[in-house]
């Protein structure tokens, strides 16, 4: 199978390319190579490579020739710095996806696997002892500043018990990045209906592993901590460190993409199917920081009590649908993966990384 991998020179995309080659497929990489994600040219590609942007219709018309399926990884990721980043996110993620899908329709490509994200859910699943499953609203700045990090029951104020989110949970994106990821899914679903295409969205949880970018405000929390430890500094843990996440290794995510690409032709035509893509092994952010610091032999994490508006408290996945439908499972355990990540090289930042808020188009890690 000939597969176009957008963002294929980036962190997750490069691992997908390697996994595709390992399974006998022919990946073609399209990547803008902007300096926020790449420090100089990438390593010699393992497959065909095109330097270009998914918003460039001329590039797309050429690169889609002979392609059987698209693995769409290119995106601007992370929570960002502030709302001034919103136009960049919408342009890269939503305009880019719309342009790509329009070109795919013209080229009669009918199979797409999208890099989705768990951020579309907003807060995770919560149960109140009295009212059952409830949906707390966004946490207020006043509560966060006072150290009240756990969202209470919206009906009685009781303490809630967090649980696993399945794909049928309502979506409630809480920041600009999350909104764009949900819009990508809606665009892809609309494309599938209009073209009798077949589409899968893999809703990544917190992806980490070798090649993760460093020293960038647009990467995930694992990258922040690893970058600090590489500088000999203690990881700075926001809130009280009790936020629950699902940290999934990048090689497992790459294998999930290959499994989805191999199965997408068998999916129902005109439909997008979403799959949570997590390890199934929730850990707190504090636990992750401690495990990484121990594996690096670095200073212990510092719990700061700081917070970011737009962050959610707990979000962990139920990935049973992916295991059941595609036969995929996470193979890298938390301790093993963090030990490897502590030794692995990170992707160096580009020169423009500290050059303000110019428009960005990158391929960094999902999750926050």
Coordinates of C-alpha atoms in Angstrom, one line a residue:
X1 CA 0.0 0.0 0.0
X2 CA 1.3 3.5 -0.9
X3 CA 0.6 5.8 2.0
X4 CA 1.0 9.6 2.1
X5 CA 2.1 10.5 5.7
X6 CA 1.7 14.2 6.3
X7 CA 4.0 15.5 9.0
X8 CA 6.0 12.3 8.3
X9 CA 9.4 13.9 9.3
X10 CA 8.1 14.8 12.7
X11 CA 8.1 13.0 16.1
X12 CA 5.1 10.7 15.6
X13 CA 5.2 10.7 11.8
X14 CA 8.7 9.5 11.6
X15 CA 7.9 6.5 13.8
X16 CA 4.9 5.7 11.6
X17 CA 7.0 5.8 8.5
X18 CA 9.4 3.3 10.1
X19 CA 6.5 1.1 11.1
X20 CA 5.0 1.2 7.6
X21 CA 8.3 0.2 6.0
X22 CA 8.6 -2.6 8.5
X23 CA 5.3 -4.0 7.4
X24 CA 6.1 -3.8 3.7
X25 CA 4.2 -0.6 2.8
X26 CA 5.5 2.4 0.7
X27 CA 5.2 5.6 2.7
X28 CA 5.6 9.0 1.0
X29 CA 6.4 11.8 3.4
X30 CA 5.0 15.4 3.1
X31 CA 6.4 17.8 5.7
X32 CA 6.8 21.6 5.8
X33 CA 10.0 21.3 7.9
X34 CA 9.3 24.5 9.7
X35 CA 11.9 25.4 12.4
X36 CA 9.5 25.1 15.3
X37 CA 9.7 21.3 14.8
X38 CA 12.9 20.8 12.9
X39 CA 16.5 22.0 13.5
X40 CA 17.9 21.9 10.0
X41 CA 17.1 19.2 7.5
X42 CA 15.8 15.8 8.7
X43 CA 17.9 12.6 8.6
X44 CA 18.0 11.0 5.2
X45 CA 14.4 9.8 4.6
X46 CA 13.6 6.0 4.6
X47 CA 11.1 6.7 1.8
X48 CA 9.9 9.2 -0.7
X49 CA 10.0 12.8 0.7
X50 CA 8.4 16.0 -0.4
X51 CA 9.1 19.3 1.2
X52 CA 5.8 21.1 1.3
X53 CA 2.7 22.3 3.2
X54 CA -0.7 20.6 3.2
X55 CA -2.2 24.0 2.5
X56 CA -0.4 24.1 -0.9
X57 CA -2.8 22.7 -3.5
X58 CA -0.1 22.4 -6.2
X59 CA 2.1 20.2 -3.9
X60 CA -0.9 18.1 -3.0
X61 CA -2.0 17.4 -6.6
X62 CA 1.4 16.0 -7.3
X63 CA 2.1 14.1 -4.1
X64 CA -1.3 12.3 -4.1
X65 CA -0.7 10.7 -7.4
X66 CA -0.8 6.9 -7.0
X67 CA -1.6 7.1 -3.3
X68 CA -3.9 4.5 -1.7
X69 CA -4.4 6.1 1.7
X70 CA -3.5 9.1 3.8
X71 CA -2.1 9.1 7.3
X72 CA -2.6 12.8 8.4
X73 CA -0.2 13.7 11.2
X74 CA 0.7 17.3 10.3
X75 CA -0.6 19.7 12.9
X76 CA 0.2 22.5 15.3
X77 CA -0.1 20.9 18.7
X78 CA -0.1 21.7 22.4
X79 CA -2.0 24.3 24.4
X80 CA 0.1 27.1 23.0
X81 CA 1.1 30.4 24.7
X82 CA -2.1 32.4 24.6
X83 CA -5.1 33.1 22.4
X84 CA -2.8 35.0 20.0
X85 CA -1.9 31.5 18.7
X86 CA -5.5 30.9 17.6
X87 CA -5.2 31.9 13.9
X88 CA -2.1 29.7 13.5
X89 CA -3.9 26.7 15.0
X90 CA -6.9 27.1 12.9
X91 CA -4.9 27.7 9.7
X92 CA -2.6 24.8 10.2
X93 CA -5.0 22.2 11.6
X94 CA -8.4 23.1 10.1
X95 CA -7.6 24.9 6.8
X96 CA -4.8 22.4 6.3
X97 CA -7.1 19.4 6.8
X98 CA -9.8 20.9 4.6
X99 CA -7.3 21.5 1.8
X100 CA -5.8 18.1 2.1
X101 CA -9.3 16.4 2.0
X102 CA -10.4 18.4 -1.0
X103 CA -7.3 17.3 -2.8
X104 CA -7.9 13.7 -1.8
X105 CA -11.4 13.9 -3.1
X106 CA -10.1 15.2 -6.4
X107 CA -7.4 12.5 -6.6
X108 CA -10.0 9.8 -5.7
X109 CA -8.2 8.7 -2.5
X110 CA -10.8 7.2 -0.3
X111 CA -9.0 6.1 2.9
X112 CA -7.8 8.4 5.7
X113 CA -6.3 7.8 9.1
X114 CA -6.4 11.0 11.2
X115 CA -4.2 11.9 14.1
X116 CA -7.0 12.8 16.6
X117 CA -6.6 13.7 20.2
X118 CA -8.1 13.0 23.6
X119 CA -8.4 16.7 24.1
X120 CA -11.7 16.7 22.3
X121 CA -13.4 15.3 25.4
X122 CA -12.5 18.2 27.7
X123 CA -12.6 16.8 31.2
X124 CA -12.6 13.1 31.6
X125 CA -15.3 10.8 33.0
X126 CA -16.5 11.5 36.6
X127 CA -18.9 9.9 38.9
X128 CA -20.7 11.5 41.9
X129 CA -21.6 9.1 44.7
X130 CA -25.1 10.7 44.7
X131 CA -25.8 11.7 41.1
X132 CA -23.8 9.1 39.1
X133 CA -21.9 10.1 36.0
X134 CA -21.8 13.9 35.7
X135 CA -20.0 16.5 33.5
X136 CA -18.2 19.2 35.5
X137 CA -17.7 22.6 33.7
X138 CA -14.4 24.3 33.2
X139 CA -12.5 25.1 36.4
X140 CA -12.4 28.7 37.5
X141 CA -9.3 30.8 37.9
X142 CA -10.3 31.6 41.4
X143 CA -10.6 27.9 42.4
X144 CA -7.3 27.0 40.8
X145 CA -5.5 30.0 42.4
X146 CA -6.9 28.8 45.8
X147 CA -5.5 25.3 45.2
X148 CA -9.0 23.7 44.5
X149 CA -7.9 21.6 41.6
X150 CA -10.5 18.8 41.7
X151 CA -13.7 19.7 39.8
X152 CA -16.7 19.2 42.2
X153 CA -20.1 17.7 41.3
X154 CA -21.9 20.4 39.4
X155 CA -25.2 19.4 41.1
X156 CA -24.2 19.0 44.8
X157 CA -20.6 20.0 45.1
X158 CA -19.5 16.5 46.2
X159 CA -16.0 15.1 45.5
X160 CA -16.0 13.1 42.2
X161 CA -14.3 9.9 41.3
X162 CA -12.5 10.0 37.9
X163 CA -12.8 7.1 35.5
X164 CA -12.0 6.0 31.9
X165 CA -13.5 7.8 28.9
X166 CA -14.9 5.8 26.0
X167 CA -15.4 7.1 22.5
X168 CA -19.1 7.6 23.0
X169 CA -18.5 10.3 25.6
X170 CA -19.7 13.8 24.6
X171 CA -17.0 16.1 23.2
X172 CA -16.4 19.4 25.1
X173 CA -13.1 21.0 23.9
X174 CA -11.7 23.4 26.4
X175 CA -9.0 25.3 24.5
X176 CA -8.2 26.4 20.9
X177 CA -6.1 23.3 20.1
X178 CA -8.8 21.0 21.3
X179 CA -11.4 22.9 19.2
X180 CA -9.3 22.5 16.1
X181 CA -8.8 18.8 16.7
X182 CA -12.6 18.3 16.9
X183 CA -13.0 20.4 13.8
X184 CA -10.6 18.1 12.0
X185 CA -12.7 15.1 12.9
X186 CA -15.9 16.8 11.7
X187 CA -14.2 17.8 8.4
X188 CA -13.0 14.3 7.9
X189 CA -16.4 12.8 8.6
X190 CA -18.0 15.2 6.2
X191 CA -15.4 14.2 3.5
X192 CA -16.2 10.5 4.1
X193 CA -19.9 11.1 3.7
X194 CA -19.4 13.2 0.6
X195 CA -17.0 10.8 -1.2
X196 CA -18.0 7.4 0.2
X197 CA -14.6 7.5 1.9
X198 CA -13.5 5.5 4.9
X199 CA -11.9 7.3 7.8
X200 CA -10.5 6.5 11.2
X201 CA -9.5 9.1 13.9
X202 CA -7.0 7.8 16.5
X203 CA -7.5 9.9 19.6
X204 CA -4.0 10.0 21.0
X205 CA -3.5 10.3 24.6
X206 CA -0.1 11.6 26.0
X207 CA 2.4 10.4 23.5
X208 CA 6.1 10.3 24.5
X209 CA 9.3 8.6 23.4
X210 CA 12.5 8.9 21.4
X211 CA 12.7 11.9 19.1
X212 CA 10.3 14.0 21.1
X213 CA 11.0 17.8 20.6
X214 CA 12.6 19.7 23.4
X215 CA 12.6 23.2 24.7
X216 CA 9.3 24.2 23.0
X217 CA 6.1 25.5 24.6
X218 CA 4.1 23.5 22.0
X219 CA 5.2 20.0 23.1
X220 CA 3.6 17.7 25.7
X221 CA 4.3 17.6 29.4
X222 CA 6.7 14.7 29.1
X223 CA 8.8 16.8 26.8
X224 CA 8.8 19.7 29.2
X225 CA 10.1 17.5 32.0
X226 CA 12.7 15.7 29.9
X227 CA 14.0 19.1 28.6
X228 CA 14.4 20.4 32.2
X229 CA 16.2 17.2 33.3
X230 CA 18.6 17.5 30.3
X231 CA 19.5 21.0 31.5
X232 CA 20.1 19.6 35.0
X233 CA 16.9 21.3 36.4
X234 CA 14.1 19.9 38.4
X235 CA 10.9 19.2 36.5
X236 CA 8.2 21.8 37.5
X237 CA 4.9 20.1 38.1
X238 CA 1.8 22.2 37.9
X239 CA -1.1 22.1 40.3
X240 CA -0.5 19.4 42.9
X241 CA 0.8 16.8 40.5
X242 CA -2.4 14.7 40.9
X243 CA -3.7 15.2 37.3
X244 CA -4.4 11.7 35.8
X245 CA -3.2 11.0 32.3
X246 CA -2.5 8.1 30.0
X247 CA 1.1 8.1 28.8
X248 CA 1.4 6.0 25.6
X249 CA 4.7 5.2 23.9
X250 CA 5.2 6.6 20.4
X251 CA 6.1 3.1 18.9
X252 CA 2.7 1.8 20.1
X253 CA 1.0 4.8 18.5
X254 CA 2.9 4.1 15.3
X255 CA 1.7 0.5 15.3
X256 CA -1.9 1.7 15.9
X257 CA -1.6 3.8 12.8
X258 CA -0.4 0.9 10.7
X259 CA -3.2 -1.3 12.1
X260 CA -5.7 1.4 11.2
X261 CA -4.3 1.9 7.7
X262 CA -4.4 -1.8 7.0
X263 CA -8.0 -2.1 8.3
X264 CA -9.5 1.2 7.0
X265 CA -10.5 -0.3 3.7
X266 CA -12.8 -2.7 5.6
X267 CA -14.5 0.1 7.5
X268 CA -18.0 1.2 6.6
X269 CA -18.0 3.6 3.7
X270 CA -19.1 7.2 4.4
X271 CA -18.2 7.0 8.1
X272 CA -15.5 8.2 10.4
X273 CA -14.7 5.8 13.3
X274 CA -13.0 7.2 16.4
X275 CA -10.6 5.1 18.6
X276 CA -9.0 6.1 21.8
X277 CA -5.3 5.3 21.6
X278 CA -3.8 5.0 25.1
X279 CA -1.8 2.5 27.1
X280 CA -4.8 1.7 29.4
X281 CA -2.4 2.4 32.4
X282 CA -3.3 5.7 34.0
X283 CA -0.7 7.6 36.0
X284 CA -0.5 11.0 37.5
X285 CA 1.6 13.8 36.1
X286 CA 3.5 13.7 39.4
X287 CA 4.2 10.0 39.1
X288 CA 5.5 10.5 35.5
X289 CA 7.8 13.4 36.6
X290 CA 9.2 11.3 39.4
X291 CA 9.7 8.2 37.2
X292 CA 11.5 10.3 34.6
X293 CA 13.7 12.1 37.2
X294 CA 14.7 8.8 38.7
X295 CA 15.5 7.3 35.3
X296 CA 17.5 10.4 34.4
X297 CA 19.3 10.5 37.7
X298 CA 18.3 14.1 38.0
X299 CA 16.8 16.3 40.7
X300 CA 13.4 15.5 42.2
X301 CA 10.4 17.2 40.7
X302 CA 9.1 20.5 42.3
X303 CA 5.4 20.8 42.7
X304 CA 4.6 24.4 42.1
X305 CA 0.9 24.8 42.5
X306 CA 0.9 26.9 39.3
X307 CA -1.8 26.2 36.7
X308 CA -2.8 26.9 33.1
X309 CA -6.4 27.9 32.3
X310 CA -7.7 25.5 29.7
X311 CA -5.9 22.5 31.2
X312 CA -8.2 19.7 32.4
X313 CA -7.8 17.8 35.6
X314 CA -8.2 14.2 34.6
X315 CA -8.4 12.5 31.2
X316 CA -7.7 8.8 30.7
X317 CA -8.7 6.5 28.0
X318 CA -10.7 3.3 27.6
X319 CA -9.0 1.8 24.5
X320 CA -10.9 -1.4 24.4
X321 CA -12.6 -0.6 21.1
X322 CA -9.2 -0.3 19.4
X323 CA -8.0 -3.6 20.9
X324 CA -11.2 -5.3 19.9
X325 CA -11.7 -4.0 16.4
X326 CA -8.0 -3.8 15.2
X327 CA -6.2 -6.3 17.4
X328 CA -3.9 -3.5 18.7
X329 CA -2.4 -3.4 22.1
X330 CA 0.1 -1.2 23.9
X331 CA 3.4 -3.2 24.3
X332 CA 5.6 -0.7 26.2
X333 CA 5.0 -0.4 29.9
X334 CA 5.2 2.8 31.9
X335 CA 8.5 2.1 33.8
X336 CA 10.2 0.6 30.8
X337 CA 9.1 3.4 28.5
X338 CA 10.2 6.2 30.9
X339 CA 13.6 4.5 31.4
X340 CA 14.1 4.5 27.6
X341 CA 12.8 8.0 27.2
X342 CA 15.3 9.2 29.9
X343 CA 18.2 7.9 27.7
X344 CA 16.9 8.8 24.3
X345 CA 17.9 11.8 22.2
X346 CA 15.3 14.6 21.8
X347 CA 14.6 16.6 18.7
X348 CA 16.5 19.9 18.8
X349 CA 14.4 23.1 18.5
X350 CA 14.7 25.3 15.4
X351 CA 16.2 28.8 15.4
X352 CA 12.7 30.4 15.3
X353 CA 11.6 28.6 18.4
X354 CA 12.1 31.7 20.6
X355 CA 11.4 34.3 17.8
X356 CA 8.0 35.3 19.1
X357 CA 4.6 34.3 17.7
X358 CA 5.1 34.0 14.0
X359 CA 2.8 31.5 12.3
X360 CA 3.8 27.9 13.0
X361 CA 3.3 24.7 11.3
X362 CA 4.9 21.7 13.0
X363 CA 4.8 18.1 13.8
X364 CA 5.4 17.9 17.5
X365 CA 3.9 15.6 20.1
X366 CA 0.2 15.2 21.0
X367 CA -1.0 15.4 24.6
X368 CA -0.6 17.9 27.4

